Short mmCIF file of C-alpha atoms and ligand atoms in Angstrom, two decimals:
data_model
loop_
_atom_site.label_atom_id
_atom_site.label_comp_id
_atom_site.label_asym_id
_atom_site.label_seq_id
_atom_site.Cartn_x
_atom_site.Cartn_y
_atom_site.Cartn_z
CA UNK B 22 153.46 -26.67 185.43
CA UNK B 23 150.65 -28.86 183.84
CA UNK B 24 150.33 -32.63 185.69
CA UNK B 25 148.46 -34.18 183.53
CA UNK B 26 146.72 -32.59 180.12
CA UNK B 27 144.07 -34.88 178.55
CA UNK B 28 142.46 -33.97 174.81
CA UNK B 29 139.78 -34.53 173.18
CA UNK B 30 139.44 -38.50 174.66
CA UNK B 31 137.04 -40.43 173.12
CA UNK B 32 136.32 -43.83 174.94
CA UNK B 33 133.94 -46.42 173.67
CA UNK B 34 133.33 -49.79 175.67
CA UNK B 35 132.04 -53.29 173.78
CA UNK B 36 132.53 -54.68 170.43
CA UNK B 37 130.03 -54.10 167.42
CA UNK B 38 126.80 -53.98 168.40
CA UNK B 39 127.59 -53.84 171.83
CA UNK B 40 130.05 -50.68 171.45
CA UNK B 41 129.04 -47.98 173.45
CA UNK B 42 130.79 -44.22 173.61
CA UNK B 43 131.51 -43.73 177.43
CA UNK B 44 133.56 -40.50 176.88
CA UNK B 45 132.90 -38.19 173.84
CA UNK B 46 135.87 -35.18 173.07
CA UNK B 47 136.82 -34.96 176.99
CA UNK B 48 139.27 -32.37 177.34
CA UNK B 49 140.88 -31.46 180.82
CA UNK B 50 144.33 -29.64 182.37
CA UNK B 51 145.49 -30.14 185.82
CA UNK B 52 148.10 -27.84 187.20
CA UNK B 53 150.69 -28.61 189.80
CA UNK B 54 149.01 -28.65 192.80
CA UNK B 55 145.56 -27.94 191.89
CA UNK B 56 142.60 -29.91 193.06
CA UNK B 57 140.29 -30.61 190.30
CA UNK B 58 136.45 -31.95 191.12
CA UNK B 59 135.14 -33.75 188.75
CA UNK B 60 131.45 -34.39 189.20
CA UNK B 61 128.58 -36.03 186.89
CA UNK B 62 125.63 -38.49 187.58
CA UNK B 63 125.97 -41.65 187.34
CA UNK B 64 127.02 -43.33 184.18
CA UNK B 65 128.59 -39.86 182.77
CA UNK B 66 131.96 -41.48 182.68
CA UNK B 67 134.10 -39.95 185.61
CA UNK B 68 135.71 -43.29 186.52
CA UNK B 69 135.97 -44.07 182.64
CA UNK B 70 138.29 -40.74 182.63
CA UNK B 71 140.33 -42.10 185.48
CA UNK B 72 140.86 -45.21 184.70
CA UNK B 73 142.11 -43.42 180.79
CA UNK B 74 144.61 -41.73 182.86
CA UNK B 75 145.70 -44.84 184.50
CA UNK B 76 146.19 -46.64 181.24
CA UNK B 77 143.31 -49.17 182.49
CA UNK B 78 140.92 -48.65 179.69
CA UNK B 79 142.40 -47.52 176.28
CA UNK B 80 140.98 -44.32 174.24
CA UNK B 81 139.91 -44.91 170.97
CA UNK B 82 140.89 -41.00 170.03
CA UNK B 83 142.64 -38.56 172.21
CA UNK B 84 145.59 -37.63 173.91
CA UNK B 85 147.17 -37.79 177.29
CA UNK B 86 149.90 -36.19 178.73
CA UNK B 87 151.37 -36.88 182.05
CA UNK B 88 153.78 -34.82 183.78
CA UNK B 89 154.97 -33.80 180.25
CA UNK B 90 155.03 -37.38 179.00
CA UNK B 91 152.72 -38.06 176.11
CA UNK B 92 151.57 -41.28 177.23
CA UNK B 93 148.84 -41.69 174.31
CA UNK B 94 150.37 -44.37 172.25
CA UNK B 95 151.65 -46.35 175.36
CA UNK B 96 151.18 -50.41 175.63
CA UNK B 97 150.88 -52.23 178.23
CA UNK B 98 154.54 -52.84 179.51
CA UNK B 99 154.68 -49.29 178.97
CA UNK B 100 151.76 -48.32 181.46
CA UNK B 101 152.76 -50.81 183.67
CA UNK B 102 155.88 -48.72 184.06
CA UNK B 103 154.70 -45.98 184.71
CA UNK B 104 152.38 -46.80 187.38
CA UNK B 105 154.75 -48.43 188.45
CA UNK B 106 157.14 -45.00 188.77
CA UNK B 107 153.96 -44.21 190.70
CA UNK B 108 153.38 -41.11 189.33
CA UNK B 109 150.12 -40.69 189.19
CA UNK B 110 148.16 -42.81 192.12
CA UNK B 111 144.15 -43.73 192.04
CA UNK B 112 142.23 -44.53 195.08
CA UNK B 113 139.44 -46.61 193.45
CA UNK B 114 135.57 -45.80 194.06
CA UNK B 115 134.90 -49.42 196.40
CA UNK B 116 138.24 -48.78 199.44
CA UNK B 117 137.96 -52.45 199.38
CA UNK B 118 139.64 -52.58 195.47
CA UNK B 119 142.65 -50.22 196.79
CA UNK B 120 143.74 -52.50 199.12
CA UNK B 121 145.20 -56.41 198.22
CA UNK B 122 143.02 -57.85 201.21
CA UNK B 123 145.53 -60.73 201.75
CA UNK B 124 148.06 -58.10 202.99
CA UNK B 125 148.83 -56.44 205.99
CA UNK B 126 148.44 -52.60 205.95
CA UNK B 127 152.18 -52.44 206.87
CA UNK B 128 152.89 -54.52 203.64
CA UNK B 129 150.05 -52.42 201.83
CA UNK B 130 151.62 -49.21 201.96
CA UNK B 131 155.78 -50.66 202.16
CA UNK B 132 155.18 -52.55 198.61
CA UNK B 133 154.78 -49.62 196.52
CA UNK B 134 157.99 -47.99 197.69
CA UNK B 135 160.16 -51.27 197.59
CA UNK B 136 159.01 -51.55 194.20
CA UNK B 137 160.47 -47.91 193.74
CA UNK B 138 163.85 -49.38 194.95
CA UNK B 139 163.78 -47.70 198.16
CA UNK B 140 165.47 -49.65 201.25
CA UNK B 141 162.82 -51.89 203.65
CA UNK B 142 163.87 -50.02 206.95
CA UNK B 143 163.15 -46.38 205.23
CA UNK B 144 160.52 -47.81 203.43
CA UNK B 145 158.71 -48.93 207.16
CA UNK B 146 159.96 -45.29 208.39
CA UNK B 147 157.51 -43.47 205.77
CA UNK B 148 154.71 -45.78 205.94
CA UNK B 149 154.38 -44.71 209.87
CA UNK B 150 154.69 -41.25 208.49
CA UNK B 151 152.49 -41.55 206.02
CA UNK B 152 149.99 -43.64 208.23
CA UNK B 153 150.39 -40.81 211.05
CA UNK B 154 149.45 -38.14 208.19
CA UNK B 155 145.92 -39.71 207.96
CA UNK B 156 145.69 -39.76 211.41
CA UNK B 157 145.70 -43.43 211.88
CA UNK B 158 147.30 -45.71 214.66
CA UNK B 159 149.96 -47.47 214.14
CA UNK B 160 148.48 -50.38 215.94
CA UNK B 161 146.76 -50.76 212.50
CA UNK B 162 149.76 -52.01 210.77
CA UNK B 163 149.63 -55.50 211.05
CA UNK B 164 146.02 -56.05 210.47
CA UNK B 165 144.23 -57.00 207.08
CA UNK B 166 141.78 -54.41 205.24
CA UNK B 167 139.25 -56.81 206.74
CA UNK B 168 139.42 -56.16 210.12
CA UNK B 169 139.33 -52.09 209.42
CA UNK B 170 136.52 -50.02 209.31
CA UNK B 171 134.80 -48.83 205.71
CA UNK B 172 136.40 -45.28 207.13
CA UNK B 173 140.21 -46.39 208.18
CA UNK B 174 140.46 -48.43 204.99
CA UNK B 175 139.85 -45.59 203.09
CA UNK B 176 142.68 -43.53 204.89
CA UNK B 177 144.84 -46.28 204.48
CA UNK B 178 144.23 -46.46 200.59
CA UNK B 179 144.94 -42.63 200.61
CA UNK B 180 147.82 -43.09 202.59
CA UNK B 181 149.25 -45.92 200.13
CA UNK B 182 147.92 -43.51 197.24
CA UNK B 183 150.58 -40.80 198.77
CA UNK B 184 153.23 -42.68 199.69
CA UNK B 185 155.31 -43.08 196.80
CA UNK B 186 155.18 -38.90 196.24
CA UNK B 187 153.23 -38.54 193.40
CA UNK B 188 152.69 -35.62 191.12
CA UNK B 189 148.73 -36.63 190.74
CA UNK B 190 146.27 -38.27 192.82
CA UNK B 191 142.78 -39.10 191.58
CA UNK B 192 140.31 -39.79 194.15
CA UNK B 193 136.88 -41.78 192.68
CA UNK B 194 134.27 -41.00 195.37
CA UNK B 195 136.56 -41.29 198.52
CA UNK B 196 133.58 -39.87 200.61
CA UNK B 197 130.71 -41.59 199.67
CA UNK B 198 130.90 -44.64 201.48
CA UNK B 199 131.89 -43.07 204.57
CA UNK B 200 129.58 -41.38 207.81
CA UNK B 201 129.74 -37.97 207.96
CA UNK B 202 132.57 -37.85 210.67
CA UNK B 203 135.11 -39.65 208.50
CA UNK B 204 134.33 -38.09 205.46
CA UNK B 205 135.43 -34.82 207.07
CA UNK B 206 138.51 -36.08 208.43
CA UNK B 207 138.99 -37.69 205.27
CA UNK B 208 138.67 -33.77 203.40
CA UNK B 209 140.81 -32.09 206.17
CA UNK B 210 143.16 -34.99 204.66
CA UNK B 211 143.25 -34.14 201.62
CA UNK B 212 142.95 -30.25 201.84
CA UNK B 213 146.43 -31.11 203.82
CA UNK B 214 147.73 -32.63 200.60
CA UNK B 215 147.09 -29.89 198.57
CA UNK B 216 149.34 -28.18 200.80
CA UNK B 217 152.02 -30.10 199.35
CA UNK B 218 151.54 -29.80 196.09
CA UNK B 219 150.07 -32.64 194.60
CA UNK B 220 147.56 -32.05 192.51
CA UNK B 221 143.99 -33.93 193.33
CA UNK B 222 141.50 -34.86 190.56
CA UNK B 223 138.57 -35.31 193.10
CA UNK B 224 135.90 -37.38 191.56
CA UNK B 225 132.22 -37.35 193.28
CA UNK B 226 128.79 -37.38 192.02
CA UNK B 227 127.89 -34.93 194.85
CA UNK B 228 128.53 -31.60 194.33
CA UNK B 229 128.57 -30.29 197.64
CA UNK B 230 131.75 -32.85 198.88
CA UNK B 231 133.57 -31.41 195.82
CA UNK B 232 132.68 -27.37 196.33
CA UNK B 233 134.85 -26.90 200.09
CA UNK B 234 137.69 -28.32 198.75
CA UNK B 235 138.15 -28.37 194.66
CA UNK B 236 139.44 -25.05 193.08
CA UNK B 237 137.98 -25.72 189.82
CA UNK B 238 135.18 -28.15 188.91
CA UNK B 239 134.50 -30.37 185.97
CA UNK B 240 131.31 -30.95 185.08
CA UNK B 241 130.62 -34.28 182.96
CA UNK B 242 127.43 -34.98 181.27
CA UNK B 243 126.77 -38.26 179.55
CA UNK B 244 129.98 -38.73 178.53
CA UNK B 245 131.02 -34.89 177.63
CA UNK B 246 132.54 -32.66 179.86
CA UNK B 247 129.92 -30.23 179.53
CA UNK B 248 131.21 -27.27 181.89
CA UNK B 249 134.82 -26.39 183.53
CA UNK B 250 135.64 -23.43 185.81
CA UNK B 251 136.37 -22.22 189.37
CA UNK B 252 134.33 -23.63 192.08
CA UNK B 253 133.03 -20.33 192.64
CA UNK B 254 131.44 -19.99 189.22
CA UNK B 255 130.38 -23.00 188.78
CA UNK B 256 128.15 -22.74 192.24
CA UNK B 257 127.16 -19.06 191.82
CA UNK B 258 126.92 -18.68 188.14
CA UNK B 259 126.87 -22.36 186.15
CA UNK B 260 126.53 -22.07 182.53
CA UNK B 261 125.17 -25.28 180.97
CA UNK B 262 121.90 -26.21 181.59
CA UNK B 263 122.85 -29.65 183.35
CA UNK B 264 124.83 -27.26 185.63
CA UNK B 265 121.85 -25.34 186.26
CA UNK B 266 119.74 -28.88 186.90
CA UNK B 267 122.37 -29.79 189.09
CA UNK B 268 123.08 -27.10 191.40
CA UNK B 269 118.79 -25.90 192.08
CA UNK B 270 118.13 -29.52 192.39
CA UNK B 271 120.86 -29.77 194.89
CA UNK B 272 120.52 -31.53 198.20
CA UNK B 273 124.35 -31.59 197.44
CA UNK B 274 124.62 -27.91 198.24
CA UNK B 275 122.63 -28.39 201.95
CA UNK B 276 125.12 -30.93 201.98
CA UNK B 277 127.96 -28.57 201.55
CA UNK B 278 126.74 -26.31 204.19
CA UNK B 279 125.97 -28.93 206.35
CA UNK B 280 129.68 -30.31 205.61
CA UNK B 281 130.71 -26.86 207.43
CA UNK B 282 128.62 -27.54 210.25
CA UNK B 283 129.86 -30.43 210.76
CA UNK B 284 133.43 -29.40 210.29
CA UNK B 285 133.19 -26.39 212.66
CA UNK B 286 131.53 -28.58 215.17
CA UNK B 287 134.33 -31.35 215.28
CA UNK B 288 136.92 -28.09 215.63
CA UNK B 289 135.11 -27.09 218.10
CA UNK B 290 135.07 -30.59 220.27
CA UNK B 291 138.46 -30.66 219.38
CA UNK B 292 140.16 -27.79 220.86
CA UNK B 293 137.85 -27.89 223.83
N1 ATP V 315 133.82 -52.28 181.75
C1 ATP V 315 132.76 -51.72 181.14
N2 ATP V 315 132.17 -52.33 180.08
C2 ATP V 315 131.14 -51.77 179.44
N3 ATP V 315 130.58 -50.61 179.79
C3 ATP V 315 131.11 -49.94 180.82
C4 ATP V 315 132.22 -50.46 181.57
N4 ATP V 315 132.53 -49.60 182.55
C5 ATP V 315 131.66 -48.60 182.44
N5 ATP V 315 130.80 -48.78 181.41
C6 ATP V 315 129.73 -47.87 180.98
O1 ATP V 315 130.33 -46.62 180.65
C7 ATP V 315 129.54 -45.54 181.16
C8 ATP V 315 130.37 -44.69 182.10
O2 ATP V 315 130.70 -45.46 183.24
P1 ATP V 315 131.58 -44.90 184.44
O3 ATP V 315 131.87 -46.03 185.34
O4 ATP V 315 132.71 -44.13 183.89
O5 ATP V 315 130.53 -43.88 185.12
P2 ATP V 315 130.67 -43.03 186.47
O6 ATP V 315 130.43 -41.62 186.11
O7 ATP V 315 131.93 -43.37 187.16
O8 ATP V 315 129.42 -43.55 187.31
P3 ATP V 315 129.26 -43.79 188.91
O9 ATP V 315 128.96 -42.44 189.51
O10 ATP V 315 128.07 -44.71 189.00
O11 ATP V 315 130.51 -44.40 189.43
C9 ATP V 315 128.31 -46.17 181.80
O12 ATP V 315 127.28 -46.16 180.85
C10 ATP V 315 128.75 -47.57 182.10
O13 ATP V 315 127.66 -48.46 182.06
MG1 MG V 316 132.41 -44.27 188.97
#
């Protein structure tokens, strides 16, 4: 079953001289379930592609399908809707624009699921579930984003991301900001998810955060997607030449191995 199916998406920013193409001919399928990296320098348009699938910037050619819904021609009342159904969730690049910073994490991750219609007291029930899945305390709830760290924020806006059940989850770099302990709890996290089935597009400009966990990889170049396969190929035998650039010139890849370290050595303290 394909989540989300995305053709040839063209997306240009500014007016006249201004207008700039941002995404040139990106096409992209995500199966149920699947966890997609999508990786590119900066500039090359990943969060241009997510926010296209969000219905936050509109394509000026292209089509998108969600979860069998051509959602191409929508308007806004129609997008609004169906991020609203919550569908398809994004856990923006800065954990600080995830999260309305006048409310309480409680509120944060109930809102979404009263909006779906469902009752306050279950709606409190899964937010402690969901809030125990990414390993937080519940002595968090009543607090503002403010007073959480860069890490626990960003488990929170996963958390919020997950609790409505979606069928797709894009991630925009939901490592970077974060110190090499929480950004392996925060991919145990999410290789937890694809457990369930929901399918992760898993945007980062590092390679080596995307390889452990993505089972295929997207490679975007200045706006194209120049390069899609299995993480395997992609790391042992790349094909385009940015590919190539990207993977010899990679301190991502040390950083991949190192990732392992560091994930076998937290294991290690843990079931000491
Ligand atoms: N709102 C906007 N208005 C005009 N140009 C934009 C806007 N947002 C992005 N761009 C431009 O579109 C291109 C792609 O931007 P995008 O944010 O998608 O890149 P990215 O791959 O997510 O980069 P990063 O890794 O830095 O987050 C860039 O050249 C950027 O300057
Ligand atoms: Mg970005």
């Amino acid at each position: 079953m394909t989540v989300l199916e995305v053709t040839g998406l063209d997306v240009h920013y500014g007016l006249r001289r201004q207008r700039r193409q941002a995404l040139a001919g990106a096409s992209l399928a995500v199966e149920r379930g699947e966890v997609v990296g999508l990786i590119g320098e900066t500039g090359s348009g990943k969060s241009t592609l997510a926010r296209a699938v969000l219905g936050l910037v509109r394509p000026s050619a292209g089509r998108i399908v969600i979860d069998g819904e051509d959602v191409s021609g929508y308007g806004e009342r129609q997008w609004r809707s169906l991020r609203r159904r919550g569908v398809v969730q994004y856990v923006f690049q800065d954990p600080l624009r995830s999260l309305d910073p006048d409310l309480s994490i409680a509120d944060s991750l109930v809102e979404p699921l009263l909006i779906q219609g469902v009752p306050r007291a279950a709606a409190e029930a899964k937010a402690r579930t969901f809030l125990a899945k990414v390993r937080l305390d519940e002595e968090l709830l009543p607090r503002l984003p403010g007073e959480l760290s860069g890490g626990q924020r960003q488990r929170v806006a996963v958390a919020r991301a997950l609790v409505t059940e979606p069928k797709l989850v894009i991630l925009d770099e939901p490592v970077s900001a974060l110190d090499a302990a929480n950004r392996v709890q925060v991919l145990e996290i999410l290789k937890d998810l694809r457990a369930a089935g929901i399918a992760l597009v898993f945007i980062s400009h590092d390679l080596g955060s995307v390889a452990g966990i993505a089972d295929r990889i997207a490679v975007l170049y200045q706006g194209e997607l120049v390069e899609v396969g299995s993480a395997r190929d992609i790391v042992v035998t790349p094909q385009h030449p940015y590919t190539r650039l990207l993977i010899s010139s990679a301190p991502t890849l040390s950083t991949a191995s190192a990732g392992r370290a560091e994930r076998e050595a937290l294991r290690a303290l843990l079931t000491a």
